[in-house]
mmCIF file with all atom_site columns, C-alpha atoms in Angstrom:
data_model
loop_
_atom_site.group_PDB
_atom_site.id
_atom_site.type_symbol
_atom_site.label_atom_id
_atom_site.label_alt_id
_atom_site.label_comp_id
_atom_site.label_asym_id
_atom_site.label_entity_id
_atom_site.label_seq_id
_atom_site.pdbx_PDB_ins_code
_atom_site.Cartn_x
_atom_site.Cartn_y
_atom_site.Cartn_z
_atom_site.occupancy
_atom_site.B_iso_or_equiv
_atom_site.pdbx_formal_charge
_atom_site.auth_seq_id
_atom_site.auth_comp_id
_atom_site.auth_asym_id
_atom_site.auth_atom_id
_atom_site.pdbx_PDB_model_num
ATOM 1   C CA . UNK G 1 1   ? 1.537   14.981  20.343  1.00 82.00 ? 27  UNK G CA 1
ATOM 2   C CA . UNK G 1 2   ? -1.379  13.779  18.515  1.00 90.00 ? 28  UNK G CA 1
ATOM 3   C CA . UNK G 1 3   ? -3.973  11.402  19.716  1.00 95.00 ? 29  UNK G CA 1
ATOM 4   C CA . UNK G 1 4   ? -7.265  9.615   18.110  1.00 97.00 ? 30  UNK G CA 1
ATOM 5   C CA . UNK G 1 5   ? -9.762  7.850   20.165  1.00 98.00 ? 31  UNK G CA 1
ATOM 6   C CA . UNK G 1 6   ? -12.236 5.540   18.905  1.00 98.00 ? 32  UNK G CA 1
ATOM 7   C CA . UNK G 1 7   ? -14.141 4.705   22.274  1.00 95.00 ? 33  UNK G CA 1
ATOM 8   C CA . UNK G 1 8   ? -16.307 1.967   20.720  1.00 97.00 ? 34  UNK G CA 1
ATOM 9   C CA . UNK G 1 9   ? -14.033 -1.198  20.200  1.00 97.00 ? 35  UNK G CA 1
ATOM 10  C CA . UNK G 1 10  ? -17.059 -3.156  18.790  1.00 97.00 ? 36  UNK G CA 1
ATOM 11  C CA . UNK G 1 11  ? -20.703 -2.316  17.475  1.00 98.00 ? 37  UNK G CA 1
ATOM 12  C CA . UNK G 1 12  ? -23.187 -4.890  16.591  1.00 98.00 ? 38  UNK G CA 1
ATOM 13  C CA . UNK G 1 13  ? -26.415 -3.921  14.600  1.00 98.00 ? 39  UNK G CA 1
ATOM 14  C CA . UNK G 1 14  ? -29.017 -5.642  12.280  1.00 98.00 ? 40  UNK G CA 1
ATOM 15  C CA . UNK G 1 15  ? -29.227 -4.613  8.803   1.00 97.00 ? 41  UNK G CA 1
ATOM 16  C CA . UNK G 1 16  ? -30.987 -1.431  7.891   1.00 97.00 ? 42  UNK G CA 1
ATOM 17  C CA . UNK G 1 17  ? -30.195 0.215   11.187  1.00 98.00 ? 43  UNK G CA 1
ATOM 18  C CA . UNK G 1 18  ? -28.532 3.478   11.375  1.00 98.00 ? 44  UNK G CA 1
ATOM 19  C CA . UNK G 1 19  ? -25.049 3.231   13.162  1.00 98.00 ? 45  UNK G CA 1
ATOM 20  C CA . UNK G 1 20  ? -22.629 6.004   14.374  1.00 98.00 ? 46  UNK G CA 1
ATOM 21  C CA . UNK G 1 21  ? -19.012 5.515   14.772  1.00 98.00 ? 47  UNK G CA 1
ATOM 22  C CA . UNK G 1 22  ? -17.297 8.025   17.128  1.00 98.00 ? 48  UNK G CA 1
ATOM 23  C CA . UNK G 1 23  ? -13.888 9.645   16.839  1.00 98.00 ? 49  UNK G CA 1
ATOM 24  C CA . UNK G 1 24  ? -12.590 12.072  19.233  1.00 98.00 ? 50  UNK G CA 1
ATOM 25  C CA . UNK G 1 25  ? -8.896  13.651  18.286  1.00 97.00 ? 51  UNK G CA 1
ATOM 26  C CA . UNK G 1 26  ? -6.287  15.832  19.993  1.00 96.00 ? 52  UNK G CA 1
ATOM 27  C CA . UNK G 1 27  ? -3.684  17.932  18.317  1.00 94.00 ? 53  UNK G CA 1
ATOM 28  C CA . UNK G 1 28  ? -2.213  21.285  18.886  1.00 92.00 ? 54  UNK G CA 1
ATOM 29  C CA . UNK G 1 29  ? -1.924  21.929  15.403  1.00 90.00 ? 55  UNK G CA 1
ATOM 30  C CA . UNK G 1 30  ? -3.952  24.467  13.734  1.00 90.00 ? 56  UNK G CA 1
ATOM 31  C CA . UNK G 1 31  ? -3.608  22.772  10.309  1.00 91.00 ? 57  UNK G CA 1
ATOM 32  C CA . UNK G 1 32  ? -4.481  19.038  10.326  1.00 93.00 ? 58  UNK G CA 1
ATOM 33  C CA . UNK G 1 33  ? -6.450  16.361  8.167   1.00 94.00 ? 59  UNK G CA 1
ATOM 34  C CA . UNK G 1 34  ? -9.063  13.927  9.202   1.00 95.00 ? 60  UNK G CA 1
ATOM 35  C CA . UNK G 1 35  ? -9.440  10.570  7.517   1.00 95.00 ? 61  UNK G CA 1
ATOM 36  C CA . UNK G 1 36  ? -11.727 7.594   7.903   1.00 97.00 ? 62  UNK G CA 1
ATOM 37  C CA . UNK G 1 37  ? -10.718 4.190   6.480   1.00 97.00 ? 63  UNK G CA 1
ATOM 38  C CA . UNK G 1 38  ? -12.580 1.032   6.023   1.00 97.00 ? 64  UNK G CA 1
ATOM 39  C CA . UNK G 1 39  ? -10.876 -2.419  6.581   1.00 97.00 ? 65  UNK G CA 1
ATOM 40  C CA . UNK G 1 40  ? -12.898 -5.302  5.232   1.00 94.00 ? 66  UNK G CA 1
ATOM 41  C CA . UNK G 1 41  ? -11.539 -8.903  6.166   1.00 90.00 ? 67  UNK G CA 1
ATOM 42  C CA . UNK G 1 42  ? -9.700  -8.962  2.943   1.00 87.00 ? 68  UNK G CA 1
ATOM 43  C CA . UNK G 1 43  ? -7.040  -6.851  4.734   1.00 88.00 ? 69  UNK G CA 1
ATOM 44  C CA . UNK G 1 44  ? -6.679  -3.658  2.731   1.00 90.00 ? 70  UNK G CA 1
ATOM 45  C CA . UNK G 1 45  ? -7.695  -0.231  4.195   1.00 94.00 ? 71  UNK G CA 1
ATOM 46  C CA . UNK G 1 46  ? -10.049 1.392   1.807   1.00 95.00 ? 72  UNK G CA 1
ATOM 47  C CA . UNK G 1 47  ? -9.993  5.493   1.907   1.00 94.00 ? 73  UNK G CA 1
ATOM 48  C CA . UNK G 1 48  ? -13.472 6.982   2.634   1.00 95.00 ? 74  UNK G CA 1
ATOM 49  C CA . UNK G 1 49  ? -13.060 10.637  3.368   1.00 93.00 ? 75  UNK G CA 1
ATOM 50  C CA . UNK G 1 50  ? -10.774 13.449  4.152   1.00 92.00 ? 76  UNK G CA 1
ATOM 51  C CA . UNK G 1 51  ? -11.503 16.422  6.117   1.00 92.00 ? 77  UNK G CA 1
ATOM 52  C CA . UNK G 1 52  ? -9.330  19.699  6.479   1.00 91.00 ? 78  UNK G CA 1
ATOM 53  C CA . UNK G 1 53  ? -9.204  21.451  9.894   1.00 91.00 ? 79  UNK G CA 1
ATOM 54  C CA . UNK G 1 54  ? -10.527 24.823  8.491   1.00 88.00 ? 80  UNK G CA 1
ATOM 55  C CA . UNK G 1 55  ? -13.523 23.240  6.683   1.00 85.00 ? 81  UNK G CA 1
ATOM 56  C CA . UNK G 1 56  ? -16.298 22.282  9.131   1.00 82.00 ? 82  UNK G CA 1
ATOM 57  C CA . UNK G 1 57  ? -18.903 21.481  6.377   1.00 82.00 ? 83  UNK G CA 1
ATOM 58  C CA . UNK G 1 58  ? -20.451 18.167  6.870   1.00 84.00 ? 84  UNK G CA 1
ATOM 59  C CA . UNK G 1 59  ? -20.517 15.583  4.118   1.00 85.00 ? 85  UNK G CA 1
ATOM 60  C CA . UNK G 1 60  ? -22.896 13.198  2.771   1.00 86.00 ? 86  UNK G CA 1
ATOM 61  C CA . UNK G 1 61  ? -21.917 10.479  0.307   1.00 88.00 ? 87  UNK G CA 1
ATOM 62  C CA . UNK G 1 62  ? -24.606 7.891   -0.300  1.00 92.00 ? 88  UNK G CA 1
ATOM 63  C CA . UNK G 1 63  ? -25.448 5.968   2.832   1.00 94.00 ? 89  UNK G CA 1
ATOM 64  C CA . UNK G 1 64  ? -22.400 7.548   4.573   1.00 95.00 ? 90  UNK G CA 1
ATOM 65  C CA . UNK G 1 65  ? -22.326 10.970  6.212   1.00 94.00 ? 91  UNK G CA 1
ATOM 66  C CA . UNK G 1 66  ? -19.816 12.748  8.453   1.00 94.00 ? 92  UNK G CA 1
ATOM 67  C CA . UNK G 1 67  ? -20.082 15.124  11.130  1.00 94.00 ? 93  UNK G CA 1
ATOM 68  C CA . UNK G 1 68  ? -16.910 17.312  11.995  1.00 94.00 ? 94  UNK G CA 1
ATOM 69  C CA . UNK G 1 69  ? -17.050 19.558  14.826  1.00 94.00 ? 95  UNK G CA 1
ATOM 70  C CA . UNK G 1 70  ? -13.797 21.301  15.863  1.00 93.00 ? 96  UNK G CA 1
ATOM 71  C CA . UNK G 1 71  ? -15.610 22.611  19.138  1.00 93.00 ? 97  UNK G CA 1
ATOM 72  C CA . UNK G 1 72  ? -15.647 19.147  20.498  1.00 95.00 ? 98  UNK G CA 1
ATOM 73  C CA . UNK G 1 73  ? -12.737 17.899  18.310  1.00 96.00 ? 99  UNK G CA 1
ATOM 74  C CA . UNK G 1 74  ? -14.913 14.948  16.835  1.00 96.00 ? 100 UNK G CA 1
ATOM 75  C CA . UNK G 1 75  ? -15.362 13.530  13.522  1.00 96.00 ? 101 UNK G CA 1
ATOM 76  C CA . UNK G 1 76  ? -18.016 11.154  13.681  1.00 97.00 ? 102 UNK G CA 1
ATOM 77  C CA . UNK G 1 77  ? -19.131 8.679   10.740  1.00 96.00 ? 103 UNK G CA 1
ATOM 78  C CA . UNK G 1 78  ? -22.669 7.693   10.347  1.00 96.00 ? 104 UNK G CA 1
ATOM 79  C CA . UNK G 1 79  ? -24.013 4.912   8.270   1.00 97.00 ? 105 UNK G CA 1
ATOM 80  C CA . UNK G 1 80  ? -27.631 4.926   7.246   1.00 97.00 ? 106 UNK G CA 1
ATOM 81  C CA . UNK G 1 81  ? -29.584 1.665   6.692   1.00 97.00 ? 107 UNK G CA 1
ATOM 82  C CA . UNK G 1 82  ? -26.546 -0.555  7.142   1.00 97.00 ? 108 UNK G CA 1
ATOM 83  C CA . UNK G 1 83  ? -25.785 -3.513  5.264   1.00 97.00 ? 109 UNK G CA 1
ATOM 84  C CA . UNK G 1 84  ? -24.018 -6.771  5.896   1.00 97.00 ? 110 UNK G CA 1
ATOM 85  C CA . UNK G 1 85  ? -21.331 -5.531  3.409   1.00 96.00 ? 111 UNK G CA 1
ATOM 86  C CA . UNK G 1 86  ? -20.656 -2.626  5.823   1.00 97.00 ? 112 UNK G CA 1
ATOM 87  C CA . UNK G 1 87  ? -19.169 -5.044  8.344   1.00 97.00 ? 113 UNK G CA 1
ATOM 88  C CA . UNK G 1 88  ? -15.486 -4.133  8.633   1.00 97.00 ? 114 UNK G CA 1
ATOM 89  C CA . UNK G 1 89  ? -13.012 -2.526  10.939  1.00 98.00 ? 115 UNK G CA 1
ATOM 90  C CA . UNK G 1 90  ? -13.204 1.455   10.727  1.00 98.00 ? 116 UNK G CA 1
ATOM 91  C CA . UNK G 1 91  ? -10.360 3.570   11.621  1.00 98.00 ? 117 UNK G CA 1
ATOM 92  C CA . UNK G 1 92  ? -10.462 7.272   12.119  1.00 98.00 ? 118 UNK G CA 1
ATOM 93  C CA . UNK G 1 93  ? -6.827  8.868   11.580  1.00 97.00 ? 119 UNK G CA 1
ATOM 94  C CA . UNK G 1 94  ? -5.260  12.393  11.926  1.00 95.00 ? 120 UNK G CA 1
ATOM 95  C CA . UNK G 1 95  ? -2.363  13.875  9.734   1.00 93.00 ? 121 UNK G CA 1
ATOM 96  C CA . UNK G 1 96  ? -0.359  17.073  10.325  1.00 87.00 ? 122 UNK G CA 1
ATOM 97  C CA . UNK G 1 97  ? -0.102  19.436  7.588   1.00 74.00 ? 123 UNK G CA 1
ATOM 98  C CA . UNK G 1 98  ? 3.501   18.668  6.734   1.00 75.00 ? 124 UNK G CA 1
ATOM 99  C CA . UNK G 1 99  ? 5.166   17.084  3.928   1.00 63.00 ? 125 UNK G CA 1
ATOM 100 C CA . UNK G 1 100 ? 5.267   13.469  5.426   1.00 75.00 ? 126 UNK G CA 1
ATOM 101 C CA . UNK G 1 101 ? 1.873   11.570  5.355   1.00 75.00 ? 127 UNK G CA 1
ATOM 102 C CA . UNK G 1 102 ? 2.444   10.380  8.897   1.00 88.00 ? 128 UNK G CA 1
ATOM 103 C CA . UNK G 1 103 ? -1.246  8.973   9.982   1.00 92.00 ? 129 UNK G CA 1
ATOM 104 C CA . UNK G 1 104 ? -2.122  8.804   13.549  1.00 93.00 ? 130 UNK G CA 1
ATOM 105 C CA . UNK G 1 105 ? -4.703  6.135   13.709  1.00 96.00 ? 131 UNK G CA 1
ATOM 106 C CA . UNK G 1 106 ? -7.421  5.412   16.501  1.00 98.00 ? 132 UNK G CA 1
ATOM 107 C CA . UNK G 1 107 ? -7.810  1.816   17.703  1.00 98.00 ? 133 UNK G CA 1
ATOM 108 C CA . UNK G 1 108 ? -10.623 1.184   15.535  1.00 98.00 ? 134 UNK G CA 1
ATOM 109 C CA . UNK G 1 109 ? -14.118 0.147   15.520  1.00 98.00 ? 135 UNK G CA 1
ATOM 110 C CA . UNK G 1 110 ? -15.498 -3.511  14.692  1.00 98.00 ? 136 UNK G CA 1
ATOM 111 C CA . UNK G 1 111 ? -18.601 -3.169  12.981  1.00 98.00 ? 137 UNK G CA 1
ATOM 112 C CA . UNK G 1 112 ? -20.920 -6.033  12.546  1.00 97.00 ? 138 UNK G CA 1
ATOM 113 C CA . UNK G 1 113 ? -24.181 -5.921  10.716  1.00 97.00 ? 139 UNK G CA 1
ATOM 114 C CA . UNK G 1 114 ? -26.328 -9.013  11.112  1.00 97.00 ? 140 UNK G CA 1
ATOM 115 C CA . UNK G 1 115 ? -28.737 -10.024 8.382   1.00 96.00 ? 141 UNK G CA 1
ATOM 116 C CA . UNK H 2 1   ? -9.349  -4.230  -7.202  1.00 53.00 ? 4   UNK H CA 1
ATOM 117 C CA . UNK H 2 2   ? -6.868  -2.393  -5.259  1.00 63.00 ? 5   UNK H CA 1
ATOM 118 C CA . UNK H 2 3   ? -4.088  -0.145  -7.344  1.00 91.00 ? 6   UNK H CA 1
ATOM 119 C CA . UNK H 2 4   ? -1.430  -1.048  -4.969  1.00 96.00 ? 7   UNK H CA 1
ATOM 120 C CA . UNK H 2 5   ? -0.219  -4.553  -5.663  1.00 96.00 ? 8   UNK H CA 1
ATOM 121 C CA . UNK H 2 6   ? 1.535   -6.287  -2.959  1.00 97.00 ? 9   UNK H CA 1
ATOM 122 C CA . UNK H 2 7   ? 3.367   -9.758  -3.365  1.00 97.00 ? 10  UNK H CA 1
ATOM 123 C CA . UNK H 2 8   ? 3.460   -12.384 -1.845  1.00 97.00 ? 11  UNK H CA 1
ATOM 124 C CA . UNK H 2 9   ? -0.005  -12.483 -0.302  1.00 96.00 ? 12  UNK H CA 1
ATOM 125 C CA . UNK H 2 10  ? 1.298   -14.927 2.262   1.00 97.00 ? 13  UNK H CA 1
ATOM 126 C CA . UNK H 2 11  ? 4.626   -15.724 3.403   1.00 96.00 ? 14  UNK H CA 1
ATOM 127 C CA . UNK H 2 12  ? 5.679   -18.163 5.910   1.00 95.00 ? 15  UNK H CA 1
ATOM 128 C CA . UNK H 2 13  ? 9.603   -18.119 6.799   1.00 92.00 ? 16  UNK H CA 1
ATOM 129 C CA . UNK H 2 14  ? 12.093  -19.362 9.347   1.00 90.00 ? 17  UNK H CA 1
ATOM 130 C CA . UNK H 2 15  ? 14.106  -17.052 11.594  1.00 88.00 ? 18  UNK H CA 1
ATOM 131 C CA . UNK H 2 16  ? 17.296  -17.418 9.467   1.00 88.00 ? 19  UNK H CA 1
ATOM 132 C CA . UNK H 2 17  ? 15.607  -16.972 6.215   1.00 89.00 ? 20  UNK H CA 1
ATOM 133 C CA . UNK H 2 18  ? 15.866  -13.948 3.975   1.00 94.00 ? 21  UNK H CA 1
ATOM 134 C CA . UNK H 2 19  ? 13.016  -12.751 2.068   1.00 95.00 ? 22  UNK H CA 1
ATOM 135 C CA . UNK H 2 20  ? 11.421  -9.750  0.514   1.00 97.00 ? 23  UNK H CA 1
ATOM 136 C CA . UNK H 2 21  ? 8.096   -8.228  0.123   1.00 98.00 ? 24  UNK H CA 1
ATOM 137 C CA . UNK H 2 22  ? 7.311   -6.208  -2.926  1.00 98.00 ? 25  UNK H CA 1
ATOM 138 C CA . UNK H 2 23  ? 4.882   -3.391  -3.325  1.00 98.00 ? 26  UNK H CA 1
ATOM 139 C CA . UNK H 2 24  ? 4.071   -1.741  -6.871  1.00 98.00 ? 27  UNK H CA 1
ATOM 140 C CA . UNK H 2 25  ? 1.760   1.054   -7.824  1.00 97.00 ? 28  UNK H CA 1
ATOM 141 C CA . UNK H 2 26  ? 1.174   2.909   -11.087 1.00 91.00 ? 29  UNK H CA 1
ATOM 142 C CA . UNK H 2 27  ? -0.869  6.005   -9.788  1.00 94.00 ? 30  UNK H CA 1
ATOM 143 C CA . UNK H 2 28  ? 1.925   8.223   -10.304 1.00 94.00 ? 31  UNK H CA 1
ATOM 144 C CA . UNK H 2 29  ? 2.419   8.724   -6.508  1.00 95.00 ? 32  UNK H CA 1
ATOM 145 C CA . UNK H 2 30  ? 5.759   9.883   -5.194  1.00 94.00 ? 33  UNK H CA 1
ATOM 146 C CA . UNK H 2 31  ? 5.284   8.805   -1.389  1.00 94.00 ? 34  UNK H CA 1
ATOM 147 C CA . UNK H 2 32  ? 5.062   5.293   -0.505  1.00 96.00 ? 35  UNK H CA 1
ATOM 148 C CA . UNK H 2 33  ? 4.818   3.661   3.098   1.00 96.00 ? 36  UNK H CA 1
ATOM 149 C CA . UNK H 2 34  ? 5.193   0.428   4.710   1.00 97.00 ? 37  UNK H CA 1
ATOM 150 C CA . UNK H 2 35  ? 3.156   -0.418  7.915   1.00 97.00 ? 38  UNK H CA 1
ATOM 151 C CA . UNK H 2 36  ? 2.933   -3.422  10.187  1.00 98.00 ? 39  UNK H CA 1
ATOM 152 C CA . UNK H 2 37  ? -0.551  -4.338  11.552  1.00 97.00 ? 40  UNK H CA 1
ATOM 153 C CA . UNK H 2 38  ? -0.811  -7.010  14.415  1.00 97.00 ? 41  UNK H CA 1
ATOM 154 C CA . UNK H 2 39  ? -4.414  -8.491  14.797  1.00 94.00 ? 42  UNK H CA 1
ATOM 155 C CA . UNK H 2 40  ? -7.264  -6.349  16.228  1.00 91.00 ? 43  UNK H CA 1
ATOM 156 C CA . UNK H 2 41  ? -4.832  -3.253  16.318  1.00 96.00 ? 44  UNK H CA 1
ATOM 157 C CA . UNK H 2 42  ? -4.288  -0.297  13.886  1.00 97.00 ? 45  UNK H CA 1
ATOM 158 C CA . UNK H 2 43  ? -1.618  -0.348  11.408  1.00 97.00 ? 46  UNK H CA 1
ATOM 159 C CA . UNK H 2 44  ? 1.714   1.152   12.686  1.00 96.00 ? 47  UNK H CA 1
ATOM 160 C CA . UNK H 2 45  ? 3.980   3.071   10.410  1.00 95.00 ? 48  UNK H CA 1
ATOM 161 C CA . UNK H 2 46  ? 7.452   1.770   9.580   1.00 97.00 ? 49  UNK H CA 1
ATOM 162 C CA . UNK H 2 47  ? 8.785   3.743   6.681   1.00 96.00 ? 50  UNK H CA 1
ATOM 163 C CA . UNK H 2 48  ? 7.988   6.681   4.540   1.00 95.00 ? 51  UNK H CA 1
ATOM 164 C CA . UNK H 2 49  ? 9.727   7.185   1.103   1.00 95.00 ? 52  UNK H CA 1
ATOM 165 C CA . UNK H 2 50  ? 9.079   10.563  -0.344  1.00 93.00 ? 53  UNK H CA 1
ATOM 166 C CA . UNK H 2 51  ? 10.477  11.201  -4.008  1.00 94.00 ? 54  UNK H CA 1
ATOM 167 C CA . UNK H 2 52  ? 12.153  7.854   -3.654  1.00 95.00 ? 55  UNK H CA 1
ATOM 168 C CA . UNK H 2 53  ? 14.434  9.038   -0.448  1.00 95.00 ? 56  UNK H CA 1
ATOM 169 C CA . UNK H 2 54  ? 13.809  7.635   2.979   1.00 95.00 ? 57  UNK H CA 1
ATOM 170 C CA . UNK H 2 55  ? 12.013  10.272  4.690   1.00 92.00 ? 58  UNK H CA 1
ATOM 171 C CA . UNK H 2 56  ? 10.761  8.585   8.008   1.00 91.00 ? 59  UNK H CA 1
ATOM 172 C CA . UNK H 2 57  ? 12.249  5.472   9.982   1.00 93.00 ? 60  UNK H CA 1
ATOM 173 C CA . UNK H 2 58  ? 10.055  4.951   12.892  1.00 92.00 ? 61  UNK H CA 1
ATOM 174 C CA . UNK H 2 59  ? 13.054  3.271   14.794  1.00 92.00 ? 62  UNK H CA 1
ATOM 175 C CA . UNK H 2 60  ? 12.395  -0.132  13.089  1.00 95.00 ? 63  UNK H CA 1
ATOM 176 C CA . UNK H 2 61  ? 14.877  -2.923  13.597  1.00 95.00 ? 64  UNK H CA 1
ATOM 177 C CA . UNK H 2 62  ? 17.464  -3.361  11.155  1.00 95.00 ? 65  UNK H CA 1
ATOM 178 C CA . UNK H 2 63  ? 16.298  -6.626  10.349  1.00 96.00 ? 66  UNK H CA 1
ATOM 179 C CA . UNK H 2 64  ? 13.710  -4.663  8.106   1.00 97.00 ? 67  UNK H CA 1
ATOM 180 C CA . UNK H 2 65  ? 15.632  -3.205  5.286   1.00 97.00 ? 68  UNK H CA 1
ATOM 181 C CA . UNK H 2 66  ? 13.383  -1.077  2.833   1.00 98.00 ? 69  UNK H CA 1
ATOM 182 C CA . UNK H 2 67  ? 14.390  -0.264  -0.729  1.00 97.00 ? 70  UNK H CA 1
ATOM 183 C CA . UNK H 2 68  ? 12.671  2.105   -3.210  1.00 97.00 ? 71  UNK H CA 1
ATOM 184 C CA . UNK H 2 69  ? 14.381  1.228   -6.601  1.00 95.00 ? 72  UNK H CA 1
ATOM 185 C CA . UNK H 2 70  ? 12.108  3.861   -8.590  1.00 94.00 ? 73  UNK H CA 1
ATOM 186 C CA . UNK H 2 71  ? 8.953   5.690   -8.089  1.00 91.00 ? 74  UNK H CA 1
ATOM 187 C CA . UNK H 2 72  ? 6.545   2.766   -8.639  1.00 96.00 ? 75  UNK H CA 1
ATOM 188 C CA . UNK H 2 73  ? 8.195   0.104   -6.458  1.00 97.00 ? 76  UNK H CA 1
ATOM 189 C CA . UNK H 2 74  ? 8.898   -0.402  -3.035  1.00 98.00 ? 77  UNK H CA 1
ATOM 190 C CA . UNK H 2 75  ? 10.407  -3.493  -1.283  1.00 98.00 ? 78  UNK H CA 1
ATOM 191 C CA . UNK H 2 76  ? 10.866  -4.514  2.096   1.00 98.00 ? 79  UNK H CA 1
ATOM 192 C CA . UNK H 2 77  ? 13.777  -6.992  2.667   1.00 97.00 ? 80  UNK H CA 1
ATOM 193 C CA . UNK H 2 78  ? 13.558  -9.409  5.616   1.00 96.00 ? 81  UNK H CA 1
ATOM 194 C CA . UNK H 2 79  ? 16.466  -11.146 7.408   1.00 94.00 ? 82  UNK H CA 1
ATOM 195 C CA . UNK H 2 80  ? 16.552  -13.073 10.790  1.00 93.00 ? 83  UNK H CA 1
ATOM 196 C CA . UNK H 2 81  ? 13.061  -12.186 11.648  1.00 93.00 ? 84  UNK H CA 1
ATOM 197 C CA . UNK H 2 82  ? 11.658  -13.071 15.171  1.00 94.00 ? 85  UNK H CA 1
ATOM 198 C CA . UNK H 2 83  ? 8.216   -14.553 15.769  1.00 94.00 ? 86  UNK H CA 1
ATOM 199 C CA . UNK H 2 84  ? 6.675   -11.382 17.061  1.00 95.00 ? 87  UNK H CA 1
ATOM 200 C CA . UNK H 2 85  ? 7.422   -10.154 13.557  1.00 96.00 ? 88  UNK H CA 1
ATOM 201 C CA . UNK H 2 86  ? 4.505   -12.095 12.493  1.00 97.00 ? 89  UNK H CA 1
ATOM 202 C CA . UNK H 2 87  ? 1.945   -9.806  11.246  1.00 97.00 ? 90  UNK H CA 1
ATOM 203 C CA . UNK H 2 88  ? 0.013   -8.261  8.197   1.00 97.00 ? 91  UNK H CA 1
ATOM 204 C CA . UNK H 2 89  ? 2.515   -6.031  6.270   1.00 98.00 ? 92  UNK H CA 1
ATOM 205 C CA . UNK H 2 90  ? 0.894   -3.141  4.315   1.00 97.00 ? 93  UNK H CA 1
ATOM 206 C CA . UNK H 2 91  ? 2.091   -0.991  1.686   1.00 97.00 ? 94  UNK H CA 1
ATOM 207 C CA . UNK H 2 92  ? 0.489   2.266   0.683   1.00 96.00 ? 95  UNK H CA 1
ATOM 208 C CA . UNK H 2 93  ? 1.096   5.182   -1.692  1.00 96.00 ? 96  UNK H CA 1
ATOM 209 C CA . UNK H 2 94  ? 0.069   8.795   -2.121  1.00 94.00 ? 97  UNK H CA 1
ATOM 210 C CA . UNK H 2 95  ? 0.832   12.094  -3.744  1.00 92.00 ? 98  UNK H CA 1
ATOM 211 C CA . UNK H 2 96  ? 3.402   13.958  -1.365  1.00 90.00 ? 99  UNK H CA 1
ATOM 212 C CA . UNK H 2 97  ? 1.886   15.601  1.374   1.00 85.00 ? 100 UNK H CA 1
ATOM 213 C CA . UNK H 2 98  ? 0.192   15.046  4.874   1.00 83.00 ? 101 UNK H CA 1
ATOM 214 C CA . UNK H 2 99  ? -3.160  16.035  3.587   1.00 87.00 ? 102 UNK H CA 1
ATOM 215 C CA . UNK H 2 100 ? -3.054  13.451  0.801   1.00 90.00 ? 103 UNK H CA 1
ATOM 216 C CA . UNK H 2 101 ? -5.283  10.113  1.307   1.00 93.00 ? 104 UNK H CA 1
ATOM 217 C CA . UNK H 2 102 ? -3.010  7.068   1.408   1.00 94.00 ? 105 UNK H CA 1
ATOM 218 C CA . UNK H 2 103 ? -4.002  4.230   -0.996  1.00 95.00 ? 106 UNK H CA 1
ATOM 219 C CA . UNK H 2 104 ? -3.409  0.672   0.326   1.00 95.00 ? 107 UNK H CA 1
ATOM 220 C CA . UNK H 2 105 ? -2.745  -2.632  -0.885  1.00 95.00 ? 108 UNK H CA 1
ATOM 221 C CA . UNK H 2 106 ? -4.015  -6.045  0.348   1.00 93.00 ? 109 UNK H CA 1
ATOM 222 C CA . UNK H 2 107 ? -0.946  -6.696  2.443   1.00 95.00 ? 110 UNK H CA 1
ATOM 223 C CA . UNK H 2 108 ? 1.343   -9.519  2.843   1.00 97.00 ? 111 UNK H CA 1
ATOM 224 C CA . UNK H 2 109 ? 0.548   -11.925 5.788   1.00 97.00 ? 112 UNK H CA 1
ATOM 225 C CA . UNK H 2 110 ? 3.650   -12.916 7.262   1.00 97.00 ? 113 UNK H CA 1
ATOM 226 C CA . UNK H 2 111 ? 4.451   -15.809 9.590   1.00 96.00 ? 114 UNK H CA 1
ATOM 227 C CA . UNK H 2 112 ? 7.653   -16.423 11.219  1.00 94.00 ? 115 UNK H CA 1
ATOM 228 C CA . UNK H 2 113 ? 8.284   -20.065 12.592  1.00 90.00 ? 116 UNK H CA 1
#
């Protein structure tokens, strides 16, 4: 069975603060994929990043960075110098390495960035 | 703008009505998905189509009936829904494979009276 835990239900920060969203996962598969999605109030989920289980290289994209650690089964997401437009619900998700793209989502973290 | 288009954006229907939700994508994706999302919850997978064939049905009640007429279109036919079916219904598409990122539409906000 697969499980994704996002322990932080809600986070509130002031603009320009750095913020880290935690994601811990459980799986018995040796091949799996981790994703982060952003869901603004408009409703659509926006794909942010995918990480393969065999690639622990961290990634930076502009103000966003991701830290993948297999030893602690974590895939954390950091926003540097947060902005009001970053306010959204962020979901971490896990997928098996099979043909069907069934995602196991975490409960989501509501991020509010105040001006 | 999202590359997955869902219509209508909002739908209000009575419990005896029949309606359909539509989803269209032109990214050449061969996997399409329906999700149901309640407020403050993550999306829940309902159906997966792969190469226009139903691959996964997550034990969804028969009052929800999916249809994939071609590789670009996905419909969800609704009949005799219950108030608890009120939710945001999201469509997504991807290349086939569990490693492929899914691209979501804006969703249809459905209210059952």
